[in-house]
Tab-separated table of C-alpha atoms in Angstrom:
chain	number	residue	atom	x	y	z
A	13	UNK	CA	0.000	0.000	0.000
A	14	UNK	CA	1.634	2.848	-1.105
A	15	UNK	CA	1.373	6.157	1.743
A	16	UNK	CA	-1.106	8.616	0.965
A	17	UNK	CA	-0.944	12.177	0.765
A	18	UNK	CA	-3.408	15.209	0.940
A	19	UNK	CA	-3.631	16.195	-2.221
A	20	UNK	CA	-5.721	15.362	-5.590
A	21	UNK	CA	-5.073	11.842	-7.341
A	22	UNK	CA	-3.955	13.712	-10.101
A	23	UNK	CA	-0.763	14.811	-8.080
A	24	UNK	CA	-0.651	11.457	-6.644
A	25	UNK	CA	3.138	9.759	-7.254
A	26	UNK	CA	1.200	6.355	-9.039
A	27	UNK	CA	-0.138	8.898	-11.877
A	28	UNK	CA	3.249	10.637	-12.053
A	29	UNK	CA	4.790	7.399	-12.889
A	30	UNK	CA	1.881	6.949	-16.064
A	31	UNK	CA	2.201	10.365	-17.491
A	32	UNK	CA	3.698	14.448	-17.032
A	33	UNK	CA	1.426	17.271	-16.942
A	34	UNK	CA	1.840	20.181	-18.990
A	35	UNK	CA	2.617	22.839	-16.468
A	36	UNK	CA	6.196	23.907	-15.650
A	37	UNK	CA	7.011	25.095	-12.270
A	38	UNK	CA	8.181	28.634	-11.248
A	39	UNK	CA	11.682	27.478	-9.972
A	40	UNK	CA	14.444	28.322	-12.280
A	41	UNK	CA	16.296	24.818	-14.161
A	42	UNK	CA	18.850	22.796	-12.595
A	43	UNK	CA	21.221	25.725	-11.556
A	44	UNK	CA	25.215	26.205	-11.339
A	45	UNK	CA	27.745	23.623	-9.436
A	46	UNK	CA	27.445	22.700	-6.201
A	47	UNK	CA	29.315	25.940	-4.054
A	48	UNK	CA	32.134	23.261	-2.680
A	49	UNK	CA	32.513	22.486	-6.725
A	50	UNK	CA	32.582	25.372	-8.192
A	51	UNK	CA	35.785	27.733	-8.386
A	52	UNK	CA	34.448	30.828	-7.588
A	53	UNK	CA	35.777	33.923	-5.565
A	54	UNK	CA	36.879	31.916	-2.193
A	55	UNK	CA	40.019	33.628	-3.095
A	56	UNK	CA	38.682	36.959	-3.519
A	57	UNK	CA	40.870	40.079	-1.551
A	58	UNK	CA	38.175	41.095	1.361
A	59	UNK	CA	39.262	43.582	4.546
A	60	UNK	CA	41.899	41.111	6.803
A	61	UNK	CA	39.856	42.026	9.951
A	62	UNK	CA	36.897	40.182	8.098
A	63	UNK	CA	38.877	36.947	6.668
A	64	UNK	CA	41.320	34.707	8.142
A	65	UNK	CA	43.927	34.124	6.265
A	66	UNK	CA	43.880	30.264	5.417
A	67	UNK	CA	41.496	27.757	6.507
A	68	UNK	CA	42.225	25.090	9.277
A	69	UNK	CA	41.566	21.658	9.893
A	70	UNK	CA	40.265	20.835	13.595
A	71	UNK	CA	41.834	18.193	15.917
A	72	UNK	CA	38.867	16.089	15.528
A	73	UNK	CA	38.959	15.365	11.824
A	74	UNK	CA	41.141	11.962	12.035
A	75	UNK	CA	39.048	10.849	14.665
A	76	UNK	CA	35.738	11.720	12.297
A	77	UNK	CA	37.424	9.601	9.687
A	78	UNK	CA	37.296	6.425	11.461
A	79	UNK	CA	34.287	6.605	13.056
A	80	UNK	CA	32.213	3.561	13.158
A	81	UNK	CA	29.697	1.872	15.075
A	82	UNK	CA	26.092	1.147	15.494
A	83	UNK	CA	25.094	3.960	17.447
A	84	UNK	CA	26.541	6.863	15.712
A	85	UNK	CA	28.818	6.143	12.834
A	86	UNK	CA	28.552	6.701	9.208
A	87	UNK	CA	29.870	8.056	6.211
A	88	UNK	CA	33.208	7.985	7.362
A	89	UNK	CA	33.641	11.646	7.802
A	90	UNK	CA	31.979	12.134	4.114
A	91	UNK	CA	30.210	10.758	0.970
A	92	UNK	CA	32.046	6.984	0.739
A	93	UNK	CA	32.590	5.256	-1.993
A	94	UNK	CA	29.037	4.252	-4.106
A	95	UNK	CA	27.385	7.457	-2.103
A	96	UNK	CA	29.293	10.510	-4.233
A	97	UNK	CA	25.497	12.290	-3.293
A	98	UNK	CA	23.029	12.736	-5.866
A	99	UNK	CA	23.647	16.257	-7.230
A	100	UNK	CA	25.751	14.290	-10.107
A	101	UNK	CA	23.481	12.059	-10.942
A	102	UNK	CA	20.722	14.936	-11.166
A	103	UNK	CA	22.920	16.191	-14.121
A	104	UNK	CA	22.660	13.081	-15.918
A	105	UNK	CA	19.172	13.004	-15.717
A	106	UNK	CA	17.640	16.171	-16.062
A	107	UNK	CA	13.930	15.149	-14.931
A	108	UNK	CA	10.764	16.022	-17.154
A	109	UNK	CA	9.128	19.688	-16.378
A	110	UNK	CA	6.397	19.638	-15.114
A	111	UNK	CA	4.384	19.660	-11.888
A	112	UNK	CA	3.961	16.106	-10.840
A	113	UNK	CA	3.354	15.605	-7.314
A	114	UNK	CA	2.336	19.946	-6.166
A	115	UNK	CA	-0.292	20.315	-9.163
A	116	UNK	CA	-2.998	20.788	-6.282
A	117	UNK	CA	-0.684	24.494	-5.774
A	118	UNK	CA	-1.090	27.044	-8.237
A	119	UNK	CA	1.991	29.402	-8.189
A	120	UNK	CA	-0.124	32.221	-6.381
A	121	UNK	CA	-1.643	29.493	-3.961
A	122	UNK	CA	2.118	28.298	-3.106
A	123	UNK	CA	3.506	32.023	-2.992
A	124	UNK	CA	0.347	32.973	-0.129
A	125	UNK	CA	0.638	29.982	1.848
A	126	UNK	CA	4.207	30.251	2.192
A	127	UNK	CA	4.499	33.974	2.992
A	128	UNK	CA	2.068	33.381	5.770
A	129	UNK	CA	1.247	30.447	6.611
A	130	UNK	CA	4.232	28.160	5.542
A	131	UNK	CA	3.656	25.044	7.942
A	132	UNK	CA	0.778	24.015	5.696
A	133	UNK	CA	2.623	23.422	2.940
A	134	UNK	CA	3.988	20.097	4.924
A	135	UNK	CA	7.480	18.912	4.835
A	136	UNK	CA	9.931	20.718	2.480
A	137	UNK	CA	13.024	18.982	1.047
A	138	UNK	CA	15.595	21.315	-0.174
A	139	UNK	CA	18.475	21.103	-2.576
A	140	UNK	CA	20.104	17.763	-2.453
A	141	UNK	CA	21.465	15.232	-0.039
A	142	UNK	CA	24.610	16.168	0.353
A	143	UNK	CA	23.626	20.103	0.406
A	144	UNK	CA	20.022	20.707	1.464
A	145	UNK	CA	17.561	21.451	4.401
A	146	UNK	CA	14.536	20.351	5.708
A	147	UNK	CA	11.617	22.563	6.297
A	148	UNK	CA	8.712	21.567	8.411
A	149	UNK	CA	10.273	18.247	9.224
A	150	UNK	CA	8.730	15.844	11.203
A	151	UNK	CA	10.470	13.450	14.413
A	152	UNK	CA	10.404	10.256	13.706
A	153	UNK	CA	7.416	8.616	15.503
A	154	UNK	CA	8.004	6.225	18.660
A	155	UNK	CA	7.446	2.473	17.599
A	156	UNK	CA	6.544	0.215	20.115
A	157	UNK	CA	7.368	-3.427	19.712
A	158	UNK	CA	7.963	-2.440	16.154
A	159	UNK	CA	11.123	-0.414	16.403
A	160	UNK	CA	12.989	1.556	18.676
A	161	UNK	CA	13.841	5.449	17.822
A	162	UNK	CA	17.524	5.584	18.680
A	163	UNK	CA	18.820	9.215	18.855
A	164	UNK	CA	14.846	11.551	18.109
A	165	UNK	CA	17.030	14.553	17.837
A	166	UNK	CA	18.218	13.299	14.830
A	167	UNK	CA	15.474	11.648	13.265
A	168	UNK	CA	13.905	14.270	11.856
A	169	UNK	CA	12.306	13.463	7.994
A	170	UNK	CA	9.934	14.370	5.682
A	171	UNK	CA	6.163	13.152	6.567
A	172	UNK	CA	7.117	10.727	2.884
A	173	UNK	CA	9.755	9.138	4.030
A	174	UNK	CA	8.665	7.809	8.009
A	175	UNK	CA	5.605	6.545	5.945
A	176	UNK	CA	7.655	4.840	4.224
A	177	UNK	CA	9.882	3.519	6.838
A	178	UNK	CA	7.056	2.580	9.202
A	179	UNK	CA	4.931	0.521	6.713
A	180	UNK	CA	8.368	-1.205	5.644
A	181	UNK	CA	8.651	-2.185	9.097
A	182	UNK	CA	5.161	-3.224	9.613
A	183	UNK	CA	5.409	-5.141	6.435
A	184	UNK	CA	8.716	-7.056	7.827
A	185	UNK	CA	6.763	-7.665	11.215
A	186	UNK	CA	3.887	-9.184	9.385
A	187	UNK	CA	5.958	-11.896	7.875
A	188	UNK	CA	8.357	-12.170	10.837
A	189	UNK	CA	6.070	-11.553	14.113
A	190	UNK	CA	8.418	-12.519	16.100
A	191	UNK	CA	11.654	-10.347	15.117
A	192	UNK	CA	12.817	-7.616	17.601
A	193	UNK	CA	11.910	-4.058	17.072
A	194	UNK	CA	14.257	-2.382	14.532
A	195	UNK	CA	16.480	0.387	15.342
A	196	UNK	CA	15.649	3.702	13.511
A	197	UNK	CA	19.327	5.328	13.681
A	198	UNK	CA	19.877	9.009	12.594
A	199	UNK	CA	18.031	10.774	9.402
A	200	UNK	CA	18.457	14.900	9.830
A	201	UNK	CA	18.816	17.559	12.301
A	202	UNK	CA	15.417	19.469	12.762
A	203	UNK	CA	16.224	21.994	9.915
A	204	UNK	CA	18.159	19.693	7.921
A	205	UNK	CA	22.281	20.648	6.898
A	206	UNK	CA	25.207	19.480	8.159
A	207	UNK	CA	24.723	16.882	10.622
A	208	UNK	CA	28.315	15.060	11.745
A	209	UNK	CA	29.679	12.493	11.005
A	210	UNK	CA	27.294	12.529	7.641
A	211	UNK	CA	27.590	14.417	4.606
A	212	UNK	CA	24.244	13.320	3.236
A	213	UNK	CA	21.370	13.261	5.763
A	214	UNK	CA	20.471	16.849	5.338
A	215	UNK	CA	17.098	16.861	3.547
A	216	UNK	CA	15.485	14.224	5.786
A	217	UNK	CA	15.451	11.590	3.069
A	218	UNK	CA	18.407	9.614	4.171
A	219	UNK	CA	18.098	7.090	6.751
A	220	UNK	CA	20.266	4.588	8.465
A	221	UNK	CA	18.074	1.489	9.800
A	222	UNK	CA	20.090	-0.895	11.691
A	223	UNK	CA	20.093	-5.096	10.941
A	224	UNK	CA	17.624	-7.408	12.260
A	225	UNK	CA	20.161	-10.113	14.480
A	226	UNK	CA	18.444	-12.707	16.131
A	227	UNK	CA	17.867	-11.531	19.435
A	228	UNK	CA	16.915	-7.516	20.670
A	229	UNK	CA	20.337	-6.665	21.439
A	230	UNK	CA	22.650	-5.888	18.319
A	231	UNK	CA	25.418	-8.319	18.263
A	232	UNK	CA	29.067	-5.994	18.328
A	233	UNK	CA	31.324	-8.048	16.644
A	234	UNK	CA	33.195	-6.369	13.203
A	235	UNK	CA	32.162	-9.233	11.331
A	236	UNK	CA	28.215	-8.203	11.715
A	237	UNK	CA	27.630	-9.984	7.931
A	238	UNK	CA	28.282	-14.026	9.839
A	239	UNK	CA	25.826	-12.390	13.042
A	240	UNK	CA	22.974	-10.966	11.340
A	241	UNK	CA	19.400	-12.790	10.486
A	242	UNK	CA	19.193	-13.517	7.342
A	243	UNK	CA	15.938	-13.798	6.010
A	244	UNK	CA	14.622	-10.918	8.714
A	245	UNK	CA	17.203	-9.079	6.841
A	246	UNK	CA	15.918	-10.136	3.517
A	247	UNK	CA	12.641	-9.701	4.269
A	248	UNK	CA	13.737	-5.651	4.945
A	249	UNK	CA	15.200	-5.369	1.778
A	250	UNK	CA	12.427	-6.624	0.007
A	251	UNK	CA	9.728	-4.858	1.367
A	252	UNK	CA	11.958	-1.503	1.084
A	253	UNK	CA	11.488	-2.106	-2.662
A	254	UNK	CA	8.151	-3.160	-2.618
A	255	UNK	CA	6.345	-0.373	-0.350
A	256	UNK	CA	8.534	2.341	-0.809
A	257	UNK	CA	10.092	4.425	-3.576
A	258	UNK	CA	13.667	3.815	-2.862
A	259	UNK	CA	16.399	5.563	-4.392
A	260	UNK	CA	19.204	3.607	-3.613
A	261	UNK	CA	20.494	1.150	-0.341
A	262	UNK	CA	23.980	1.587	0.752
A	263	UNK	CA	25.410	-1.427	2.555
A	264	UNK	CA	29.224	-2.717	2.543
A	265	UNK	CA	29.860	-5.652	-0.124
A	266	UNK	CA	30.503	-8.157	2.776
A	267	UNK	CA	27.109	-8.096	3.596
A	268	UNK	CA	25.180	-7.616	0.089
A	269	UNK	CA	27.563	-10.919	-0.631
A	270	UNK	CA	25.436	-13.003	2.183
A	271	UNK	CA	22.340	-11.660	1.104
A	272	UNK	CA	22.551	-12.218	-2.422
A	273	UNK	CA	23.702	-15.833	-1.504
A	274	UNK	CA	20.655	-16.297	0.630
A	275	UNK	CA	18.445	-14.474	-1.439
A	276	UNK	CA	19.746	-16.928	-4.729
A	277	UNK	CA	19.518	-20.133	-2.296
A	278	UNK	CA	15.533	-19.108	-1.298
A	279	UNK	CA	14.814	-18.826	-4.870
A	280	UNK	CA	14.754	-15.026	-6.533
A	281	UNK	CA	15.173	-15.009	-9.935
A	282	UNK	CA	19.296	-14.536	-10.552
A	283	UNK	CA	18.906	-11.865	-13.153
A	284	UNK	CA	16.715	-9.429	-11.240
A	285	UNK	CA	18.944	-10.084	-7.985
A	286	UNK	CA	22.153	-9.183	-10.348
A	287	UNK	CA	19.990	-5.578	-11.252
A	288	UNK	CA	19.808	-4.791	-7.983
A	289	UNK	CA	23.382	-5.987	-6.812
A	290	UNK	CA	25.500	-6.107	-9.741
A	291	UNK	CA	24.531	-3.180	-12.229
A	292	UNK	CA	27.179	-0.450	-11.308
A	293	UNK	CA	25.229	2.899	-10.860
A	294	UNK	CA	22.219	1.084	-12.081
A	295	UNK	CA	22.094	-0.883	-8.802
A	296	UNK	CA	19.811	-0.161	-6.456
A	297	UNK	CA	22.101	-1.580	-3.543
A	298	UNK	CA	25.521	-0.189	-3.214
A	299	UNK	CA	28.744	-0.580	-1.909
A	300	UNK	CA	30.131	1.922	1.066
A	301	UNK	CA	32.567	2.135	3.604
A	302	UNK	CA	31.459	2.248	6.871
A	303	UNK	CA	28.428	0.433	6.212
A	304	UNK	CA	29.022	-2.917	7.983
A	305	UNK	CA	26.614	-2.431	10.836
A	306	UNK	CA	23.296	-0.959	9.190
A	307	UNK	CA	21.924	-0.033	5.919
A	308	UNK	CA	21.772	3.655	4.622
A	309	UNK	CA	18.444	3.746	2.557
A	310	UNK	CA	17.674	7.030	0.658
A	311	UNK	CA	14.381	7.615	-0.062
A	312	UNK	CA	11.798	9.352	-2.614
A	313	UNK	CA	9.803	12.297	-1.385
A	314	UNK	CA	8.511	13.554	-4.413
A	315	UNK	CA	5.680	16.215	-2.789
A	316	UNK	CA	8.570	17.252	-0.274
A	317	UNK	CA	11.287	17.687	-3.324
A	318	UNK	CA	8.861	19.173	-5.558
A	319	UNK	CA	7.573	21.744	-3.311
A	320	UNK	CA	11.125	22.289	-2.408
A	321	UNK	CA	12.120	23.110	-6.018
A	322	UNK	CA	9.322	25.436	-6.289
A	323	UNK	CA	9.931	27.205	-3.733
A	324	UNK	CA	13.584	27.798	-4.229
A	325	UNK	CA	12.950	31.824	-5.980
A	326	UNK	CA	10.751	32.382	-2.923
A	327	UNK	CA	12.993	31.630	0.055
A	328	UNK	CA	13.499	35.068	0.578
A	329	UNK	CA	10.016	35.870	1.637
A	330	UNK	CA	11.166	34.083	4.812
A	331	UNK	CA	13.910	35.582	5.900
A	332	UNK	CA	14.358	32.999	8.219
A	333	UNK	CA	14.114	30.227	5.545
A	334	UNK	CA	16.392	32.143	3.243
A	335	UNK	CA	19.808	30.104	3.938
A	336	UNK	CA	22.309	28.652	1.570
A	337	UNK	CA	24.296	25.606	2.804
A	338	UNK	CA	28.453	25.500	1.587
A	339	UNK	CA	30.918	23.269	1.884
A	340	UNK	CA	34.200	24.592	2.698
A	341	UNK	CA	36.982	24.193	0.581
A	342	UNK	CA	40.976	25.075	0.562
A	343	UNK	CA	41.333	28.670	0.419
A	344	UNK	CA	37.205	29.909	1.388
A	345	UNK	CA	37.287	32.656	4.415
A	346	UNK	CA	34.058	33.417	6.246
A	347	UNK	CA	35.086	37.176	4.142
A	348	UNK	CA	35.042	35.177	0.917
A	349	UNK	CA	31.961	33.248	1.579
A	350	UNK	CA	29.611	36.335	2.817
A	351	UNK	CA	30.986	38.355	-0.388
A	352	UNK	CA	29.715	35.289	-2.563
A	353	UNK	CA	26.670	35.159	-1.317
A	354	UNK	CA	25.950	38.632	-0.004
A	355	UNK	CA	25.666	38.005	3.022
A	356	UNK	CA	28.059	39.497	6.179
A	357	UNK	CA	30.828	37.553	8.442
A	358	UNK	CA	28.308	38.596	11.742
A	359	UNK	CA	25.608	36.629	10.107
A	360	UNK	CA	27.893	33.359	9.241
A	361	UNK	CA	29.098	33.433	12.461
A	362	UNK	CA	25.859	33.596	14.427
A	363	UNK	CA	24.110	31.369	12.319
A	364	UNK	CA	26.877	28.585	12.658
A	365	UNK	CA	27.887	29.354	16.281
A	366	UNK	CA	31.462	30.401	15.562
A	367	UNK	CA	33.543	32.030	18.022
A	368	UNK	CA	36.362	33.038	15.669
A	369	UNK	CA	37.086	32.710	11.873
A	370	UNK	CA	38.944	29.045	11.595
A	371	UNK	CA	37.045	27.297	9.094
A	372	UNK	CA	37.760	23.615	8.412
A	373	UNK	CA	38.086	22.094	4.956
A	374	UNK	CA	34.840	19.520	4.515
A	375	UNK	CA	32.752	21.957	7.132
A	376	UNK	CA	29.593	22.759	5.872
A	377	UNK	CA	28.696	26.599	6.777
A	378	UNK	CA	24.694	27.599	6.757
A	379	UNK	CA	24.818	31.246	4.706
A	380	UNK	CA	22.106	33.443	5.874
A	381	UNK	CA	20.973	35.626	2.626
A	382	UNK	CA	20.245	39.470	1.989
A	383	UNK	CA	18.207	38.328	-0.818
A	384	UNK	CA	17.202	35.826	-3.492
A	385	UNK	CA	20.339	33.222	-3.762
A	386	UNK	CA	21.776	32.678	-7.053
A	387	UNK	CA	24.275	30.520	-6.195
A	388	UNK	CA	22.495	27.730	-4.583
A	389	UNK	CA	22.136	24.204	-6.992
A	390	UNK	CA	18.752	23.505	-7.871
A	391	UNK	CA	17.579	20.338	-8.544
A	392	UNK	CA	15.797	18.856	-11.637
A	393	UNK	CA	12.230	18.068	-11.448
A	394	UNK	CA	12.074	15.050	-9.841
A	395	UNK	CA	9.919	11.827	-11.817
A	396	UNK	CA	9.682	8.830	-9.572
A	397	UNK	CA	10.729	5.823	-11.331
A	398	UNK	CA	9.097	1.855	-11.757
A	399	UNK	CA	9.950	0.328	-8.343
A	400	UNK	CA	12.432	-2.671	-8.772
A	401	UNK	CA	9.624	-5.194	-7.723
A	402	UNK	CA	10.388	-9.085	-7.274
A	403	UNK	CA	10.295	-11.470	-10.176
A	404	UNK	CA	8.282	-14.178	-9.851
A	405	UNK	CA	9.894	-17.929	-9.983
A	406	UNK	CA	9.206	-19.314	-13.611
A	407	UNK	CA	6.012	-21.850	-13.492
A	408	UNK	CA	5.687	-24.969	-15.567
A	409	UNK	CA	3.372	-24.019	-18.031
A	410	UNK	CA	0.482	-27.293	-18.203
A	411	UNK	CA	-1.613	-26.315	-21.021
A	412	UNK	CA	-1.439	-27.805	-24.423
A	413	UNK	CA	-3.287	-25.964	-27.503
A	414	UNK	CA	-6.021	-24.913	-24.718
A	415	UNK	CA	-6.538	-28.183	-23.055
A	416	UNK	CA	-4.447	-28.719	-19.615
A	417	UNK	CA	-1.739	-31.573	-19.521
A	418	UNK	CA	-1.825	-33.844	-16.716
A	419	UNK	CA	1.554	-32.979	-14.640
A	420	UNK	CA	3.242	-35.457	-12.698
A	421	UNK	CA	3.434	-33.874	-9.052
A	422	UNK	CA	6.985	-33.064	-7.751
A	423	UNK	CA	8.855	-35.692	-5.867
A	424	UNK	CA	8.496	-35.526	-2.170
A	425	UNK	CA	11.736	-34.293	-0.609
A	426	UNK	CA	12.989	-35.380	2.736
A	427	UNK	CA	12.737	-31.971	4.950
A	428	UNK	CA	16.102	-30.282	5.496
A	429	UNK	CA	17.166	-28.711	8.532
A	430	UNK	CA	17.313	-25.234	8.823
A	431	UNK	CA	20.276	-23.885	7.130
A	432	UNK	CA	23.065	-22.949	9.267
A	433	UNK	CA	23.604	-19.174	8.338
A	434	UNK	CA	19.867	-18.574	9.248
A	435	UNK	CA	20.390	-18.171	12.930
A	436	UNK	CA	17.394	-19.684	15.370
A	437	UNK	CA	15.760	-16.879	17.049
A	438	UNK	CA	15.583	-16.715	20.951
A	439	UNK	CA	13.464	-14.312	23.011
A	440	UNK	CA	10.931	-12.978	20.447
A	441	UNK	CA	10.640	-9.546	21.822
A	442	UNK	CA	11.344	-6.063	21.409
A	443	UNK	CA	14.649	-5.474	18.447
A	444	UNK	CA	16.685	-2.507	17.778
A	445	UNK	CA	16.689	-0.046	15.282
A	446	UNK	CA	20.117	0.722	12.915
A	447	UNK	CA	22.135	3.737	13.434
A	448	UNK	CA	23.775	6.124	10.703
């Protein structure tokens, strides 16, 4: 059952898949480079009592780069390898124009609503993963038996994505009632941005859902891939691609490798199990360091994306709201960076609780704006595509120019015993919930 939104069919993501509407949206196409991409005026001359003059890394970068555990890792002090964020593969696939998902907005509608009444628009997901925001984000809902909420300060998401996430688990818990209660690890900070360790997780569509192991407790050991429960975990992957629009899974190779083997063993079809593990950048399920203990999903929120597209030219009619997010690279002062974006060194300062002007390469600054920003990326229109659905095992077909063929029934087999990977579940109660 796919989650349900208040607004017409028509803007309902199941038509968007069939067919585009006519009508183009007010926000301006796919704009320049990323900030952190783009060589720009970082190295501009500004007034020495405004800009530092070189940037510094922080004592606690080495430590960042090795984070890694359950309750807090991920990313490994940025995007890993298989996550480069999504802002380059926005470029390769420019989107249809369009409004898709917002078509029950008109552009004066959207323009009132948000200039005074902007928390019934819903969630907002701006700009991309790896530099965005979240407006009018929502915590991520206690679960019960069903999962366990590790850190709520930092599972805040789009409405889209924790309907996802909670029917996924339901689904999961419906074929396994007696697994543990997942854990629900980090997603965003309330307002989206930089959250560490993560360079993604800043438009609340990013979430890190920990492993199903066979009892509540998560088992600690490096080797998580010979601990965890297989077909629980199966059974998660599955019903990610089945009830929710999914954009991709990141998990290290160690693990896909005992999933696929399971997966293969239980009977999927090998070719559709080699599109979602073995296509390159056309799998679904990646490859990333750091990634050992939980899986990184990334989710679809086409109202929250598509709203936040649209409302990219009117950001400024809350100044609050108006911010641009960049990254920090060698040479950028806070002078530099308020001279790109007109905005002042006070501002940066204030707005990323800085008590001096050391910047640190990697750092992601929030840019309070004077005005409209014409530096900040916009994404294309976003068009959800076909989920990656199971195949069905092949069937003997038993009909013979329209008359069925008597088929010999399938030898008996002697029952097996429960394969050895698939550890034996003990005290069916409450499970925990993945970390980013």
């Amino acid at each position: 059952m796919r989650p349900v939104h208040t607004v017409p069919a028509a803007a309902h993501p199941e038509v968007a898949r069939a067919e585009a509407p006519a009508a183009v949206p007010t926000a301006p196409p796919p704009g320049e480079p990323l900030p952190a991409q783009e060589e720009a005026a970082a190295t501009r001359p500004v007034p020495s009592e405004q800009a530092p003059e070189a940037v510094a890394a922080q004592p606690g970068d080495a430590e960042d780069a090795e984070e890694e555990g359950e309750d807090g890792d991920e990313d490994e002090a940025g995007l890993e390898e298989g996550d480069e964020g999504e802002a380059g593969e926005a470029a390769a696939n420019p989107g249809v124009p369009g409004l898709l998902y917002t078509a029950d907005l008109s552009d004066e509608e959207l323009t009132r609503r948000w200039k005074h009444e902007p928390q019934s628009l819903g969630s907002v997901s701006v700009g991309f993963v790896e530099s965005g925001r979240l407006i009018n984000g929502m915590r991520f809902p206690d679960g019960g038996a069903d999962w366990i909420v590790v850190s709520p300060e930092k599972t805040y998401a789009t409405e889209e994505t924790i309907t996802y996430v909670s029917q996924v688990i339901r689904a999961v818990r419906a074929e396994h009632p007696d697994a543990p209660a997942l854990r629900v690890n980090q997603i965003s900070a309330k307002e989206g941005g930089y959250m560490r360790p993560h360079k993604s997780h800043q438009s609340g569509r990013d979430v890190d859902l920990g492993f199903y192991y066979p009892t509540v407790e998560p088992i600690r050991a490096r080797d998580r891939e010979n601990h965890i429960h297989l077909a629980r975990n199966w059974s998660l992957v599955k019903a990610l691609l089945a009830h929710a629009d999914v954009q991709l899974i990141l998990v290290d190779r160690r693990v896909q490798k005992v999933l696929y083997e399971y997966a293969l063993k239980a009977g999927e079809d090998k070719a559709w199990l080699d599109s979602l593990f073995h296509a390159g950048f056309q799998s679904i399920i990646r490859h990333a360091r750091g990634h050992r203990d939980h899986f990184h999903v990334r989710f679809f929120s086409p109202r929250a994306q598509e709203l936040g597209r649209r409302l990219a030219p009117l950001l400024a009619l809350q100044p609050e709201q108006n911010i641009a997010m960049h990254r920090v690279r060698s040479g950028d002062t806070l002078g530099a960076i308020a001279l790109r974006y007109n905005s002042t060194v006070n501002g940066l300062r204030k707005s990323n609780h800085l008590r001096g002007n050391l910047l640190r390469i990697g750092q992601v600054l929030s840019v309070p704006l004077r005005g409209p920003c014409t530096r900040c990326p916009v994404p294309p229109p976003v068009v959800l595509p076909a989920r990656r659905l199971a195949v069905a095992p092949a069937q003997t077909d038993t009909l013979a120019a329209g008359k069925p063929v008597d088929a010999e029934p399938p030898a008996s087999k002697p029952e097996e015993p429960p394969a050895s990977e698939e550890p034996k579940p003990q005290s069916p109660t409450v499970v925990g919930t993945p970390t980013s």
